[in-house]
mmCIF file of C-alpha atoms in Angstrom:
data_model
loop_
_atom_site.group_PDB
_atom_site.id
_atom_site.type_symbol
_atom_site.label_atom_id
_atom_site.label_comp_id
_atom_site.label_asym_id
_atom_site.label_seq_id
_atom_site.Cartn_x
_atom_site.Cartn_y
_atom_site.Cartn_z
ATOM 1 C CA GLN F 1 -0.045 -0.019 -0.025
ATOM 2 C CA SER F 2 2.646 2.387 0.926
ATOM 3 C CA ILE F 3 4.700 1.716 -2.605
ATOM 4 C CA SER F 4 1.516 2.342 -4.472
ATOM 5 C CA SER F 5 0.874 5.576 -2.820
ATOM 6 C CA ILE F 6 4.144 7.106 -3.371
ATOM 7 C CA GLU F 7 4.255 5.883 -7.013
ATOM 8 C CA HIS F 8 1.641 8.768 -7.681
ATOM 9 C CA LEU F 9 4.495 11.305 -7.279
ATOM 10 C CA SER F 10 6.312 12.921 -10.315
ATOM 11 C CA ASN F 11 9.713 11.962 -11.355
ATOM 12 C CA GLU F 12 10.635 15.733 -10.507
ATOM 13 C CA ILE F 13 9.408 15.290 -6.883
ATOM 14 C CA PHE F 14 11.484 12.023 -6.458
ATOM 15 C CA TYR F 15 14.592 13.834 -7.728
ATOM 16 C CA GLU F 16 14.106 16.579 -5.262
ATOM 17 C CA ILE F 17 13.675 13.788 -2.588
ATOM 18 C CA PHE F 18 16.744 11.874 -3.489
ATOM 19 C CA ASN F 19 18.818 15.170 -2.989
ATOM 20 C CA TYR F 20 18.571 14.452 0.777
ATOM 21 C CA PHE F 21 20.108 10.859 0.335
ATOM 22 C CA ASP F 22 23.708 9.991 0.124
ATOM 23 C CA GLY F 23 24.370 7.154 -2.359
ATOM 24 C CA SER F 24 24.333 4.153 0.232
ATOM 25 C CA GLU F 25 20.873 5.377 1.598
ATOM 26 C CA LEU F 26 19.518 5.602 -1.755
ATOM 27 C CA VAL F 27 20.489 1.787 -2.799
ATOM 28 C CA LYS F 28 19.236 0.679 0.566
ATOM 29 C CA THR F 29 15.914 2.436 0.393
ATOM 30 C CA PHE F 30 14.838 2.091 -3.211
ATOM 31 C CA SER F 31 16.634 -0.785 -4.820
ATOM 32 C CA ASN F 32 14.556 -3.884 -5.362
ATOM 33 C CA LEU F 33 11.285 -1.923 -5.027
ATOM 34 C CA ASN F 34 9.945 -2.117 -8.786
ATOM 35 C CA PHE F 35 11.180 -1.167 -12.101
ATOM 36 C CA ARG F 36 10.574 2.476 -11.951
ATOM 37 C CA PHE F 37 12.813 2.975 -8.806
ATOM 38 C CA GLU F 38 15.441 0.919 -10.350
ATOM 39 C CA GLN F 39 15.453 3.276 -13.392
ATOM 40 C CA PHE F 40 15.814 6.165 -10.983
ATOM 41 C CA LEU F 41 18.881 4.511 -9.557
ATOM 42 C CA HIS F 42 20.248 3.984 -13.013
ATOM 43 C CA SER F 43 19.789 7.701 -13.772
ATOM 44 C CA LEU F 44 23.034 9.245 -14.934
ATOM 45 C CA SER F 45 22.404 12.476 -12.963
ATOM 46 C CA LEU F 46 22.126 10.655 -9.743
ATOM 47 C CA LEU F 47 25.199 8.367 -10.395
ATOM 48 C CA ILE F 48 27.163 11.240 -11.477
ATOM 49 C CA LYS F 49 26.883 12.991 -7.992
ATOM 50 C CA THR F 50 26.861 9.795 -5.773
ATOM 51 C CA HIS F 51 28.538 9.926 -2.420
ATOM 52 C CA PHE F 52 29.237 6.940 -0.431
ATOM 53 C CA TYR F 53 29.767 7.353 3.527
ATOM 54 C CA LEU F 54 31.004 4.272 5.384
ATOM 55 C CA PHE F 55 31.287 5.496 9.010
ATOM 56 C CA TYR F 56 31.867 3.327 11.801
ATOM 57 C CA TYR F 57 28.838 2.253 13.971
ATOM 58 C CA GLU F 58 29.105 -0.231 16.750
ATOM 59 C CA GLU F 59 26.342 -2.547 15.481
ATOM 60 C CA MET F 60 27.640 -2.611 12.024
ATOM 61 C CA MET F 61 31.079 -4.401 12.572
ATOM 62 C CA ASN F 62 31.380 -5.666 9.018
ATOM 63 C CA THR F 63 31.092 -2.778 6.550
ATOM 64 C CA ASP F 64 32.790 -4.801 3.826
ATOM 65 C CA ASN F 65 29.343 -6.332 3.237
ATOM 66 C CA GLU F 66 27.899 -2.822 2.864
ATOM 67 C CA LEU F 67 30.467 -1.772 0.514
ATOM 68 C CA GLU F 68 30.113 -5.011 -1.751
ATOM 69 C CA MET F 69 26.167 -4.332 -1.547
ATOM 70 C CA PHE F 70 26.580 -0.846 -2.840
ATOM 71 C CA SER F 71 29.137 -1.538 -5.516
ATOM 72 C CA THR F 72 27.057 -4.339 -7.067
ATOM 73 C CA LYS F 73 23.951 -2.302 -7.007
ATOM 74 C CA LEU F 74 25.475 0.935 -8.589
ATOM 75 C CA TRP F 75 26.426 -0.510 -11.778
ATOM 76 C CA SER F 76 29.099 0.057 -14.338
ATOM 77 C CA ASN F 77 28.446 3.619 -15.494
ATOM 78 C CA LEU F 78 29.431 5.510 -12.320
ATOM 79 C CA LYS F 79 31.522 8.526 -13.221
ATOM 80 C CA ILE F 80 32.342 10.052 -9.700
ATOM 81 C CA LEU F 81 32.553 8.149 -6.510
ATOM 82 C CA SER F 82 33.389 9.825 -3.082
ATOM 83 C CA ILE F 83 33.969 7.553 -0.090
ATOM 84 C CA HIS F 84 34.566 8.676 3.510
ATOM 85 C CA CYS F 85 35.452 5.950 6.129
ATOM 86 C CA SER F 86 37.119 5.607 9.531
ATOM 87 C CA GLN F 87 38.008 3.159 12.186
ATOM 88 C CA ASN F 88 38.712 0.267 10.351
ATOM 89 C CA ILE F 89 42.333 0.117 8.950
ATOM 90 C CA ILE F 90 41.203 -2.395 6.130
ATOM 91 C CA PHE F 91 39.875 0.852 4.429
ATOM 92 C CA LEU F 92 43.543 2.016 3.853
ATOM 93 C CA ASP F 93 44.336 -1.223 1.742
ATOM 94 C CA ALA F 94 44.809 0.485 -1.808
ATOM 95 C CA HIS F 95 44.760 -2.745 -3.412
ATOM 96 C CA ARG F 96 41.231 -3.253 -2.147
ATOM 97 C CA TRP F 97 40.289 -0.104 -3.928
ATOM 98 C CA GLU F 98 42.012 -1.000 -7.146
ATOM 99 C CA LYS F 99 40.119 -4.262 -7.399
ATOM 100 C CA LEU F 100 36.874 -2.445 -6.770
ATOM 101 C CA ILE F 101 37.451 0.321 -9.446
ATOM 102 C CA LEU F 102 38.696 -2.266 -12.126
ATOM 103 C CA HIS F 103 35.756 -4.717 -11.375
ATOM 104 C CA CYS F 104 32.731 -2.461 -10.618
ATOM 105 C CA TYR F 105 33.258 0.973 -12.000
ATOM 106 C CA PRO F 106 35.301 0.749 -15.349
ATOM 107 C CA GLN F 107 33.986 3.913 -16.393
ATOM 108 C CA LEU F 108 34.967 5.767 -12.980
ATOM 109 C CA GLU F 109 36.433 9.091 -14.008
ATOM 110 C CA LYS F 110 37.037 10.648 -10.591
ATOM 111 C CA PHE F 111 37.785 9.148 -7.249
ATOM 112 C CA TYR F 112 37.618 10.737 -3.954
ATOM 113 C CA PHE F 113 38.827 9.041 -0.811
ATOM 114 C CA THR F 114 39.183 10.172 2.747
ATOM 115 C CA PHE F 115 40.008 7.767 5.802
ATOM 116 C CA TYR F 116 39.910 9.352 9.290
ATOM 117 C CA ASP F 117 42.567 7.446 11.444
ATOM 118 C CA ARG F 118 41.999 7.807 15.128
ATOM 119 C CA ILE F 119 43.230 6.555 18.235
ATOM 120 C CA ASN F 120 41.127 3.927 20.081
ATOM 121 C CA ASN F 121 40.107 3.684 23.763
ATOM 122 C CA ASN F 122 43.522 2.461 24.830
ATOM 123 C CA ASN F 123 45.183 5.520 23.326
ATOM 124 C CA GLN F 124 46.713 3.450 20.413
ATOM 125 C CA TYR F 125 46.117 3.268 16.518
ATOM 126 C CA GLU F 126 45.006 0.242 14.871
ATOM 127 C CA ILE F 127 48.034 -1.764 13.701
ATOM 128 C CA TYR F 128 48.670 -1.233 9.948
ATOM 129 C CA SER F 129 50.415 -4.541 8.661
ATOM 130 C CA ARG F 130 50.400 -3.873 4.919
ATOM 131 C CA GLN F 131 52.734 -2.690 2.627
ATOM 132 C CA ILE F 132 53.727 0.941 2.721
ATOM 133 C CA ASN F 133 53.290 3.431 -0.184
ATOM 134 C CA GLN F 134 50.276 1.487 -1.683
ATOM 135 C CA PHE F 135 48.648 4.592 -3.065
ATOM 136 C CA SER F 136 51.667 5.462 -4.870
ATOM 137 C CA SER F 137 51.504 2.615 -7.563
ATOM 138 C CA LEU F 138 51.049 2.719 -11.275
ATOM 139 C CA PHE F 139 47.494 2.373 -10.865
ATOM 140 C CA TRP F 140 46.897 5.661 -9.262
ATOM 141 C CA ILE F 141 49.557 7.371 -11.336
ATOM 142 C CA GLU F 142 47.754 6.148 -14.636
ATOM 143 C CA ARG F 143 44.485 7.849 -13.041
ATOM 144 C CA LYS F 144 46.200 11.125 -12.076
ATOM 145 C CA CYS F 145 45.408 10.738 -8.317
ATOM 146 C CA GLN F 146 47.461 12.315 -5.586
ATOM 147 C CA PHE F 147 47.720 10.990 -2.095
ATOM 148 C CA PHE F 148 47.386 13.751 0.897
ATOM 149 C CA ILE F 149 47.903 13.558 4.394
ATOM 150 C CA LYS F 150 46.381 15.930 6.801
ATOM 151 C CA ILE F 151 47.315 16.296 10.572
ATOM 152 C CA ASP F 152 44.522 18.248 12.135
ATOM 153 C CA ASN F 153 44.580 18.449 15.797
ATOM 154 C CA ILE F 154 44.423 15.026 17.233
ATOM 155 C CA ASN F 155 43.175 13.241 13.696
ATOM 156 C CA ILE F 156 44.851 12.122 10.699
ATOM 157 C CA LYS F 157 43.231 11.975 7.322
ATOM 158 C CA TYR F 158 44.242 10.224 4.495
ATOM 159 C CA MET F 159 43.061 11.459 1.027
ATOM 160 C CA ILE F 160 43.117 10.790 -2.588
ATOM 161 C CA TYR F 161 42.005 13.426 -5.007
ATOM 162 C CA PRO F 162 42.314 13.916 -8.738
ATOM 163 C CA TYR F 163 45.503 15.632 -9.661
ATOM 164 C CA LYS F 164 45.810 19.472 -9.226
ATOM 165 C CA LYS F 165 48.669 21.476 -10.013
ATOM 166 C CA THR F 166 50.553 22.760 -6.849
ATOM 167 C CA TRP F 167 53.237 25.447 -6.274
ATOM 168 C CA TYR F 168 56.035 22.981 -5.887
ATOM 169 C CA ASP F 169 55.165 21.323 -9.321
ATOM 170 C CA ASP F 170 57.919 23.652 -10.840
ATOM 171 C CA PHE F 171 60.499 22.651 -8.617
ATOM 172 C CA GLN F 172 60.105 18.851 -7.865
ATOM 173 C CA ASP F 173 61.773 15.862 -9.637
ATOM 174 C CA LYS F 174 60.126 15.526 -12.902
ATOM 175 C CA ASN F 175 60.266 11.716 -12.141
ATOM 176 C CA ILE F 176 57.872 12.341 -9.334
ATOM 177 C CA VAL F 177 54.424 12.555 -10.503
ATOM 178 C CA TYR F 178 50.907 12.377 -9.210
ATOM 179 C CA SER F 179 50.434 9.941 -6.322
ATOM 180 C CA THR F 180 54.144 9.198 -5.799
ATOM 181 C CA ALA F 181 54.494 12.901 -4.388
ATOM 182 C CA THR F 182 52.616 12.111 -0.974
ATOM 183 C CA THR F 183 51.839 15.583 0.660
ATOM 184 C CA LEU F 184 51.572 15.926 4.417
ATOM 185 C CA MET F 185 49.466 19.214 5.627
ATOM 186 C CA LEU F 186 49.516 20.640 9.101
ATOM 187 C CA THR F 187 46.434 22.784 10.414
ATOM 188 C CA ASN F 188 47.318 23.317 13.937
ATOM 189 C CA SER F 189 49.773 25.850 15.204
ATOM 190 C CA LEU F 190 52.596 24.323 16.712
ATOM 191 C CA THR F 191 53.155 24.655 20.544
ATOM 192 C CA PHE F 192 55.653 23.128 22.810
ATOM 193 C CA SER F 193 52.924 20.843 24.207
ATOM 194 C CA TYR F 194 51.715 19.911 20.758
ATOM 195 C CA ASP F 195 55.224 18.676 19.617
ATOM 196 C CA ALA F 196 55.122 15.313 21.032
ATOM 197 C CA ILE F 197 51.773 14.692 19.705
ATOM 198 C CA LEU F 198 52.797 15.748 16.227
ATOM 199 C CA PHE F 199 55.872 13.570 16.101
ATOM 200 C CA GLU F 200 53.780 10.636 17.173
ATOM 201 C CA LYS F 201 51.425 11.189 14.278
ATOM 202 C CA ILE F 202 54.054 11.470 11.884
ATOM 203 C CA ASN F 203 55.900 8.330 13.063
ATOM 204 C CA ARG F 204 52.343 6.644 12.700
ATOM 205 C CA ILE F 205 52.086 8.236 9.001
ATOM 206 C CA LEU F 206 55.586 6.757 8.181
ATOM 207 C CA THR F 207 54.363 3.156 8.809
ATOM 208 C CA ILE F 208 51.739 3.678 5.923
ATOM 209 C CA THR F 209 53.491 5.901 3.358
ATOM 210 C CA GLN F 210 56.587 7.932 2.625
ATOM 211 C CA ILE F 211 56.289 11.862 2.689
ATOM 212 C CA TYR F 212 57.499 14.007 -0.078
ATOM 213 C CA HIS F 213 56.282 17.430 0.500
#
């Protein structure tokens, strides 16, 4: 009865409603209802602006399943994908994203990725046991992606963005291009009390990637 009632709404109203959902919410709410809603999810205008948020919830320990579900639902014509995630170090596995993009999104043109690295209740970071510099592989270079790291107060953010020309491009080694030139950014004024925290975070970062700028 509820599905039949909302089907009387025009397409324009549905598009307005969809503006209040992120990508994963759209898939969860409207997929597998009927043919009309499947067509909405196929809409290029929706797919181009899709953002997917994988924030940590205590009741959702295995977010791998959510990501897999989302990827298989959003078909191969996705153009832009933005992913924000935290708390689970597995999301820093660049090979995982390479496989996802190659198999699920062959037409992807832009990939935005942010991982929030935070200490746990024991004041420790989750152990990173994978190979360093994963986001500096040929895969990311060919797609003109850059790897950025930002230390913002107590948080560390690892980010992948499409390449943009920077002030140091005219000075850096021409053999260092795109994602191989990992950049570290600081957004806090350095004080004596902050020094120890800063060096701790830099040591953490160096277990994951080298820093060039």
